[in-house]
Tab-separated table of N, CA and C in Angstrom:
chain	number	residue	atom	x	y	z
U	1	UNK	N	31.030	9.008	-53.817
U	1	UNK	CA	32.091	8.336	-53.113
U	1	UNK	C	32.450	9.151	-51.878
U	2	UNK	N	32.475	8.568	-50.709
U	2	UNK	CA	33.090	9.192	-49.286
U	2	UNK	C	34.444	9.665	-49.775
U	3	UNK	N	34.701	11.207	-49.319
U	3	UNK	CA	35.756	11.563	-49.532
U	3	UNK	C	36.603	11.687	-48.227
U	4	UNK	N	37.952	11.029	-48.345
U	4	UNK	CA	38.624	10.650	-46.896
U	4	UNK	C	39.376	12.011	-47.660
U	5	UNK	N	39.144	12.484	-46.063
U	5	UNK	CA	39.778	13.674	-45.922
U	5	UNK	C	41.501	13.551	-45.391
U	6	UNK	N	41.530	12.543	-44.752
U	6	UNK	CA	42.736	12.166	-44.180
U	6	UNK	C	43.064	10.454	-43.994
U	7	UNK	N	43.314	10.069	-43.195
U	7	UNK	CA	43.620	8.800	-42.902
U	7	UNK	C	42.427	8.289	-41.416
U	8	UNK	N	42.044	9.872	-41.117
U	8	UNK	CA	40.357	9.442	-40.126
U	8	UNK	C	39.738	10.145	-40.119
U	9	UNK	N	39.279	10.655	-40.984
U	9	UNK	CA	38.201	11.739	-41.277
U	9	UNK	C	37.833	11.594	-42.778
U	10	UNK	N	36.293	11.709	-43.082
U	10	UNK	CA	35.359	10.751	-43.980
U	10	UNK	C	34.507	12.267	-44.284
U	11	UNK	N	33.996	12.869	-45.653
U	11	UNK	CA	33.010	13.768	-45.464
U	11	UNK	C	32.538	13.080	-46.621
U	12	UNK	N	31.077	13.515	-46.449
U	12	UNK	CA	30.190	12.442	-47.372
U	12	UNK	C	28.535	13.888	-47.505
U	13	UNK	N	28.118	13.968	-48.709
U	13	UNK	CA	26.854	15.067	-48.357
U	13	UNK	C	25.988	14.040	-48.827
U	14	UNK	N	24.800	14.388	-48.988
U	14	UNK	CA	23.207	13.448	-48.606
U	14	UNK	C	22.866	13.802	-49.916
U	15	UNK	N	22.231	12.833	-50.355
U	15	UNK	CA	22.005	12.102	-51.846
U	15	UNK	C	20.313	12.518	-51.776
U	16	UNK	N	19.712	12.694	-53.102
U	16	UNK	CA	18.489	11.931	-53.628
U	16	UNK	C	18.565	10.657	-53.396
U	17	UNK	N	17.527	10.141	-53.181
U	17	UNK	CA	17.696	8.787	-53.535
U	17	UNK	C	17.694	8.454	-54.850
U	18	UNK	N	17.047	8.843	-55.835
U	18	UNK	CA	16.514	9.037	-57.520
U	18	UNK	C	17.875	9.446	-57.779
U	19	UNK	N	18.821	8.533	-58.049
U	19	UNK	CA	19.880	7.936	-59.177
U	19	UNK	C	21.263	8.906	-58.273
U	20	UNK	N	20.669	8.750	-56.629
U	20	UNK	CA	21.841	8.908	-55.816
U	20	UNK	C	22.950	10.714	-56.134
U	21	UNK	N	22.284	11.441	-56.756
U	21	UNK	CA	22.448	12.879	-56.835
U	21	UNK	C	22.511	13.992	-55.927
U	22	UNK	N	23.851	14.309	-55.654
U	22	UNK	CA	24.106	14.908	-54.193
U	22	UNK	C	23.548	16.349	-54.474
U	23	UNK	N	22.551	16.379	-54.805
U	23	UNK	CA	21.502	18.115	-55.278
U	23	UNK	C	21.122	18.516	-53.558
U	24	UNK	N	21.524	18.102	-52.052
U	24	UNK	CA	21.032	18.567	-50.995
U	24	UNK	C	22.196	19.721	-50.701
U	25	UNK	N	21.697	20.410	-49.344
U	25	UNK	CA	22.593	21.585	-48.950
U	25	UNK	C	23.199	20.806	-47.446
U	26	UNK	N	23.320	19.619	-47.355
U	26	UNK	CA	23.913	18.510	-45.988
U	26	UNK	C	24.905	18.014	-46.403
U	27	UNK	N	25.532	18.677	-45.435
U	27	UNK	CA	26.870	17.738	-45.701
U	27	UNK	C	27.446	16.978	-44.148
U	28	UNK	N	28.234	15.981	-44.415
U	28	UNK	CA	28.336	14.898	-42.919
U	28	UNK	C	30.107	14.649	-42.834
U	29	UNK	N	30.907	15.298	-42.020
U	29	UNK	CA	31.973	15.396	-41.577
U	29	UNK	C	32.023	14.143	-40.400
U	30	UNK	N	32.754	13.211	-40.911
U	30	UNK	CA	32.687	12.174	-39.323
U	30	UNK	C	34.653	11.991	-39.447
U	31	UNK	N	35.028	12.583	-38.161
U	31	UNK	CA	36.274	12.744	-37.907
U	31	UNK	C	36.417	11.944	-36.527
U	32	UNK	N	37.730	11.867	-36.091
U	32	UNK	CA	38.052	11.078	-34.907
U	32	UNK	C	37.804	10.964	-33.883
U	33	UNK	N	37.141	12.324	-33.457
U	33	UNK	CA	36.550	12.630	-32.253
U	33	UNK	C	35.204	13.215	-32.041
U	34	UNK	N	34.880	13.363	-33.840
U	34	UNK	CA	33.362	14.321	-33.885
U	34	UNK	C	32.721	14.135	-35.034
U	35	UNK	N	31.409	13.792	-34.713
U	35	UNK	CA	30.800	13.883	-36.326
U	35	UNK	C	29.868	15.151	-36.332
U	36	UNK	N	30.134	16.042	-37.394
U	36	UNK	CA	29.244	16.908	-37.716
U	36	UNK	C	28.682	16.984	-38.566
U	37	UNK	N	27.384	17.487	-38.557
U	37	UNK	CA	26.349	17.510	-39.892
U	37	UNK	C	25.692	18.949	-39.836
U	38	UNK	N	26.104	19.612	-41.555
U	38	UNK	CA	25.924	21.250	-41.583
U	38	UNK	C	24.698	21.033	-42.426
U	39	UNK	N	23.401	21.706	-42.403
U	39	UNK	CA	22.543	21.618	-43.155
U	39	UNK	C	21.805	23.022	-43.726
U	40	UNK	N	21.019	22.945	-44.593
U	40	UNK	CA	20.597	24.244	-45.128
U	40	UNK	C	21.094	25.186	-46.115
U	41	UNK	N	20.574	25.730	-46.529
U	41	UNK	CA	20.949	27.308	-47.705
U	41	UNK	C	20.893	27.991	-47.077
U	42	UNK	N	19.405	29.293	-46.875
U	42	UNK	CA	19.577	30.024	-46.475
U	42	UNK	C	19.713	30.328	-44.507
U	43	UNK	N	19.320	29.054	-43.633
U	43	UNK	CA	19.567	29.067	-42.545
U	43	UNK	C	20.262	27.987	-42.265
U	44	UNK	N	21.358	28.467	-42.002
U	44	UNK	CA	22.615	27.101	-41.753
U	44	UNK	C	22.622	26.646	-40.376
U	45	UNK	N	22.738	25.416	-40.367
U	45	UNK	CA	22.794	24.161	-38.853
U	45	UNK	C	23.856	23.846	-38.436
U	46	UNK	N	24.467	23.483	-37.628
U	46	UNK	CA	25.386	23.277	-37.769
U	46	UNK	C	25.198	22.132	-36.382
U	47	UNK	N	25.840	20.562	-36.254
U	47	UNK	CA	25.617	19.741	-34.763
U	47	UNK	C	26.090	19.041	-35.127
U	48	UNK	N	27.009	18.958	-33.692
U	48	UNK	CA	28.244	18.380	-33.534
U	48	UNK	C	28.004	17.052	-32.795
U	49	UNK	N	28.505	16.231	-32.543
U	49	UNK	CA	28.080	15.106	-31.349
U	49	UNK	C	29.599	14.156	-30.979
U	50	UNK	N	29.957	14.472	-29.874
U	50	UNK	CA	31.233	14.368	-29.881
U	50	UNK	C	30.880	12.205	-30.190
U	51	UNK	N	31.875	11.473	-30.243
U	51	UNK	CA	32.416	10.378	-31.533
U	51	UNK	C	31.913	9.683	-29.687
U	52	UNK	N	32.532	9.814	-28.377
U	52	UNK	CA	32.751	8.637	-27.271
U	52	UNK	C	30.848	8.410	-26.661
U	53	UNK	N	30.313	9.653	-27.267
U	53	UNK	CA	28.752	9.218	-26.958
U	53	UNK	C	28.203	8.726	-27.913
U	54	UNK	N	28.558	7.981	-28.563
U	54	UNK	CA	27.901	7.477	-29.998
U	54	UNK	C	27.973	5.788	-28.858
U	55	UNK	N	26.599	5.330	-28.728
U	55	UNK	CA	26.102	4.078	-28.350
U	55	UNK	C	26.527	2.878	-29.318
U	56	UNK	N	25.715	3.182	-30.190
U	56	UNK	CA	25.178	1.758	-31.358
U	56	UNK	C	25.203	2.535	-32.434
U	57	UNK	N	25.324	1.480	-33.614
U	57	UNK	CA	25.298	2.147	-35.169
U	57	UNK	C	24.681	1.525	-36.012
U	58	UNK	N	23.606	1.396	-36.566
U	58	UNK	CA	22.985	1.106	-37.470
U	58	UNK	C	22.888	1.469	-39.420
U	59	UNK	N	22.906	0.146	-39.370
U	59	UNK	CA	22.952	0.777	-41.235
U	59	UNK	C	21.527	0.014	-41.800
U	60	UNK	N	21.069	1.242	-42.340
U	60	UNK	CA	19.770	0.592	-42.893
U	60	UNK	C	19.644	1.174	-44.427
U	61	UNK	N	19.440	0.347	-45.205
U	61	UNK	CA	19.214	0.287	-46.823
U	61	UNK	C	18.148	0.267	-47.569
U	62	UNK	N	17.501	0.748	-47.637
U	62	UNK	CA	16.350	0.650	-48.296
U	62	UNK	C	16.208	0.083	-49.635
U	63	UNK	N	15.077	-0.657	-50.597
U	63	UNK	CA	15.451	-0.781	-52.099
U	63	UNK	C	15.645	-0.017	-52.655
U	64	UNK	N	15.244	1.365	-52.762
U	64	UNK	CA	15.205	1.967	-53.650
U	64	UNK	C	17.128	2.733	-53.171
U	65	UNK	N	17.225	2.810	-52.171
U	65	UNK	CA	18.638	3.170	-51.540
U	65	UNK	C	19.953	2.610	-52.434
U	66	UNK	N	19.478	0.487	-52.080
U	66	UNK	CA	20.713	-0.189	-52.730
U	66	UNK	C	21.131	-0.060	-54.348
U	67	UNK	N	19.547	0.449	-55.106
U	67	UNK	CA	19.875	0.808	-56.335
U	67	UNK	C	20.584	1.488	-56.955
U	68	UNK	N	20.585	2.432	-56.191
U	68	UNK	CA	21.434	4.098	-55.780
U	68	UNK	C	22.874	3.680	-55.742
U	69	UNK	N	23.016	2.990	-54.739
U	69	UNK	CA	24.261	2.361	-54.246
U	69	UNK	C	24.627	3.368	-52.917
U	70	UNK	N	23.609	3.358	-51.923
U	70	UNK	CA	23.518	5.018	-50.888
U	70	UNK	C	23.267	3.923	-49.767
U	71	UNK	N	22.752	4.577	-48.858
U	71	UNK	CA	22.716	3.945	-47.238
U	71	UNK	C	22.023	5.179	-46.524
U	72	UNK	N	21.421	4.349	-45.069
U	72	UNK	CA	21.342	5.625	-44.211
U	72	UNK	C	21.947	4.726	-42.669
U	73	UNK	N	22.829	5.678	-42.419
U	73	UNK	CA	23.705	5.249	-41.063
U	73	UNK	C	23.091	6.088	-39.432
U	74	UNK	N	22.290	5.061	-39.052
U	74	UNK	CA	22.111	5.555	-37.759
U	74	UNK	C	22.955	5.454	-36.615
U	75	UNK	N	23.270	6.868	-35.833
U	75	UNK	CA	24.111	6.345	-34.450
U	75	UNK	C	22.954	6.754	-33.630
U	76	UNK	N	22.902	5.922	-32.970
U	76	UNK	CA	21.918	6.145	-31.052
U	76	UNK	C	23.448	6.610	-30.128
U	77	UNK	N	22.778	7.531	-29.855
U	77	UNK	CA	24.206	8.401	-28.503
U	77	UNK	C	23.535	8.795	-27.678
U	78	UNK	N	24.474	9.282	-26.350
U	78	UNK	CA	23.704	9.913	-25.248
U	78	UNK	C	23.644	11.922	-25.199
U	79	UNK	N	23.654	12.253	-26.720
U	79	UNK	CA	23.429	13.494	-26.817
U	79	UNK	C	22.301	13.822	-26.820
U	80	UNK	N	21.988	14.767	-26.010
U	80	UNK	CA	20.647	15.296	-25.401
U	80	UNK	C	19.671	16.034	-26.509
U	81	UNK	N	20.615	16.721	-27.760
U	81	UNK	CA	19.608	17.257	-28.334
U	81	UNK	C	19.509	16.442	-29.515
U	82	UNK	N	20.533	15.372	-29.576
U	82	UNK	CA	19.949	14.247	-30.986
U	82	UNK	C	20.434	13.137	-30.670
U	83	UNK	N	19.194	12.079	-30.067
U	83	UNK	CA	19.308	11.028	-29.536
U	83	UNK	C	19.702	9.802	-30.414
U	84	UNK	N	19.155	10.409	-31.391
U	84	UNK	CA	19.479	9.261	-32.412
U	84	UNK	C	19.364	10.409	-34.051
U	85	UNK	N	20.914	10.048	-33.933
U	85	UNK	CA	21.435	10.825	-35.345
U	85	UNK	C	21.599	10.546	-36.618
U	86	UNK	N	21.390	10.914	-37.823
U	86	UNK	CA	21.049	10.118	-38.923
U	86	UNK	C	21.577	10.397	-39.856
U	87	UNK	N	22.467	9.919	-40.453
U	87	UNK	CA	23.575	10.244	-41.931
U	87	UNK	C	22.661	9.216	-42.917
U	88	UNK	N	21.934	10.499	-43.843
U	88	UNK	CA	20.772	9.868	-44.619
U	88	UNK	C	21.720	9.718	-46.226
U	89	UNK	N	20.935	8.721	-46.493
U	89	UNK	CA	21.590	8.581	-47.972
U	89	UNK	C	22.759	9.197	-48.308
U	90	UNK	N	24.031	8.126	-48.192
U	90	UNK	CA	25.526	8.721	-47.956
U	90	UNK	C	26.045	6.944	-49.188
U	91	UNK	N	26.661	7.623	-49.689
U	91	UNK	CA	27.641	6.441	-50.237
U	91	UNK	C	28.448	6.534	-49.435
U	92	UNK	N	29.074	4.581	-49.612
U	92	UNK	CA	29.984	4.000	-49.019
U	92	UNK	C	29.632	3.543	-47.668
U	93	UNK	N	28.122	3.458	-47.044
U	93	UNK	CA	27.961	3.718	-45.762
U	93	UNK	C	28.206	2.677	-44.590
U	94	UNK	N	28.585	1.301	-45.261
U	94	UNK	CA	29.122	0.704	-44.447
U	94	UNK	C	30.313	0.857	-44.130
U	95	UNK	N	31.370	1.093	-44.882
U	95	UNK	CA	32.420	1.722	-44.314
U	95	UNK	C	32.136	2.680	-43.367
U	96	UNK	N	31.231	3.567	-43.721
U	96	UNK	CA	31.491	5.125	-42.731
U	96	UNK	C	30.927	4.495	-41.324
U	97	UNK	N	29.866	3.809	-41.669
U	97	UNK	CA	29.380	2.635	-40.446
U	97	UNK	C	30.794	1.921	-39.512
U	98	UNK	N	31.399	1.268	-40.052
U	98	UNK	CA	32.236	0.610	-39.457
U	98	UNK	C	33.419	1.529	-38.429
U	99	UNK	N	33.310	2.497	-39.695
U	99	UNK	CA	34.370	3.567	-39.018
U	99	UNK	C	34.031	4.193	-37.754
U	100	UNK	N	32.920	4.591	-37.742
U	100	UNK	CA	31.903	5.178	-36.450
U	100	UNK	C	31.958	3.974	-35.408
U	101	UNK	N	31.971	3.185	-35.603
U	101	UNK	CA	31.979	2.093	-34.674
U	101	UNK	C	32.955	2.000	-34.154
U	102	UNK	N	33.741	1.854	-34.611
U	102	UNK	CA	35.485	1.500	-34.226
U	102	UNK	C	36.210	2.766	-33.499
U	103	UNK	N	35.593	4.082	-34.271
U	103	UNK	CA	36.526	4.937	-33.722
U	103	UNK	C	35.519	5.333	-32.120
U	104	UNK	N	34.068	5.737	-31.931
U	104	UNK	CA	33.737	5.559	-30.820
U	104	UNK	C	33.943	4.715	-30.064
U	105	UNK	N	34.262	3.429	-30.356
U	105	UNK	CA	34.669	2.326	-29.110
U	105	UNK	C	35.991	3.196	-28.671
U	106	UNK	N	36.867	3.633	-29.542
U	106	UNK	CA	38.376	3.849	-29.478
U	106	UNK	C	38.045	5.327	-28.239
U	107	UNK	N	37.033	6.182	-28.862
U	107	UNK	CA	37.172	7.157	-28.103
U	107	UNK	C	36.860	7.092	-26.183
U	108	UNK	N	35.952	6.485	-26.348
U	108	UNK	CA	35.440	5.645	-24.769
U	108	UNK	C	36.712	5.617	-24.328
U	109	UNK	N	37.024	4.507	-24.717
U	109	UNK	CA	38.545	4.002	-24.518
U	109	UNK	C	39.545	5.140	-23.942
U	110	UNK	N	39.601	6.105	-24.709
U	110	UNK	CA	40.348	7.052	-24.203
U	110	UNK	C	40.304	7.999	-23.294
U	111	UNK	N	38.954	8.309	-23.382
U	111	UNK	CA	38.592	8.905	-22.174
U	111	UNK	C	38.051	8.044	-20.511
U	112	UNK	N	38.307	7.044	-20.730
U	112	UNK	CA	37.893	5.981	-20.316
U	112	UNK	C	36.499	6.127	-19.441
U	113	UNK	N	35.363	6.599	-20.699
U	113	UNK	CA	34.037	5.820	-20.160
U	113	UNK	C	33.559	4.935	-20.408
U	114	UNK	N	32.693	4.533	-19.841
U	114	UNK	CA	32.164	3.202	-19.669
U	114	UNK	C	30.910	3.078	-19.819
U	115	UNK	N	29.532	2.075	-20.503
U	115	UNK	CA	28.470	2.196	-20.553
U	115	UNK	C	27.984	1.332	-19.719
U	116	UNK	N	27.355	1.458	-18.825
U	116	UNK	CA	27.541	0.780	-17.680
U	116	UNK	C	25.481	0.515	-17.773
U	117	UNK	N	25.269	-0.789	-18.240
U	117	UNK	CA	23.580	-1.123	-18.329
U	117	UNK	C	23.215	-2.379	-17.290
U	118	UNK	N	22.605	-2.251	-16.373
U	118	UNK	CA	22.202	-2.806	-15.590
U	118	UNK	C	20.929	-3.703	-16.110
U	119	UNK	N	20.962	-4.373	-17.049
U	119	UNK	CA	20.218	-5.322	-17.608
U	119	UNK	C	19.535	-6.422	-17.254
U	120	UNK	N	18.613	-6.272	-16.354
U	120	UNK	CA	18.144	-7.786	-15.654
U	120	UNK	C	18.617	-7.723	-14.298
U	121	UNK	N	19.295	-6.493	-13.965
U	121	UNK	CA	19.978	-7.056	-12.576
U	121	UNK	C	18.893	-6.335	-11.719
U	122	UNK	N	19.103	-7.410	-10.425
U	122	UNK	CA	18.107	-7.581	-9.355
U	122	UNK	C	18.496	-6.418	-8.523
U	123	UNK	N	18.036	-6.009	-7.788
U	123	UNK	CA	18.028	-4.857	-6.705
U	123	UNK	C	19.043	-5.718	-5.559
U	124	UNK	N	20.036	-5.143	-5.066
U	124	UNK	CA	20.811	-5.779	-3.836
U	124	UNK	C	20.254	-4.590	-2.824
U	125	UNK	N	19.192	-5.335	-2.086
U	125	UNK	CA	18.915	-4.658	-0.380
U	125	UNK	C	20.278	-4.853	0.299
U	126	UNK	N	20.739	-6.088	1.005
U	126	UNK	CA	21.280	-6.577	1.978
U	126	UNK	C	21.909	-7.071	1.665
U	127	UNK	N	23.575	-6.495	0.853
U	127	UNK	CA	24.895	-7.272	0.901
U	127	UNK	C	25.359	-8.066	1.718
U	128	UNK	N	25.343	-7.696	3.104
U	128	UNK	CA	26.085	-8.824	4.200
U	128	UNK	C	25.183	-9.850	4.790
U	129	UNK	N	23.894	-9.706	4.592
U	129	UNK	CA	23.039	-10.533	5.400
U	129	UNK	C	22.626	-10.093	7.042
U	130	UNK	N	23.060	-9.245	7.451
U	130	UNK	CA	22.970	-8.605	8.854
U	130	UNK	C	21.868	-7.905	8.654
U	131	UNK	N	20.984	-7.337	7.921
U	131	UNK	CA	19.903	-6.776	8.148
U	131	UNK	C	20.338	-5.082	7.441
U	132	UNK	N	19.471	-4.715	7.361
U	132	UNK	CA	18.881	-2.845	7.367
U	132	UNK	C	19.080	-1.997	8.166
U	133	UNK	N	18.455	-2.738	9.380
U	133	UNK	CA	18.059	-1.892	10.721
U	133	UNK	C	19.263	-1.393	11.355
U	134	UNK	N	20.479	-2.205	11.411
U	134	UNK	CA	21.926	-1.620	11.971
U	134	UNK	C	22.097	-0.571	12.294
């Protein structure tokens, strides 16, 4: 079970998949402004990715996952050293999903950036019609 640490902060550690047994050394802190994931025994990890660069969120389930009753929650962000970050086999993970969603929109918001994708759009040469050469 995701343990809410507070009223916005979620820590959850990474499962077997084989009958969902939290026997790993990962654990996944996703708080209001940061999700961190500490990994390892004897050489500890530690990466942070602040919550307003978190893009998109994905939840993907595998069969042998839903048996479990586990998840694995992908965020795509614009962090340089983990482009796409992965909270592997976590109970509860649509919640923690939803939460990641909501609270990165919120954080954007606050800092007020913007994802700004130029999707299909055409190249503008010549706004006024007067030419280049001017």
């Amino acid at each position: 079970m995701a343990e809410m640490m507070s009223e916005d902060q979620y820590m959850e550690r990474k499962r077997w998949v084989f009958l969902g047994l939290p026997f790993t050394f990962t654990t996944y802190h996703v708080a209001e402004n940061v999700i961190t994931i500490d990994s390892g025994f004897f050489r500890k990890v530690e990466n942070d990715c602040y919550m307003y660069k978190v893009q998109d969120v994905e939840l993907v389930a595998t069969f042998f996952e839903r048996i479990a009753g586990l998840g694995t929650v992908i965020c795509y962000t614009g962090d340089t050293t983990h482009p796409k970050l992965m909270l592997e086999h976590i109970k509860n993970a649509k919640t923690i999903k939803n939460y990641i969603l909501e609270a990165s929109e919120n954080a954007r918001m606050k800092r007020r950036t913007l994802n700004t994708l130029n999707i299909g759009a055409e190249a503008m040469d010549d706004m006024d019609g007067a030419g280049l050469d001017e």
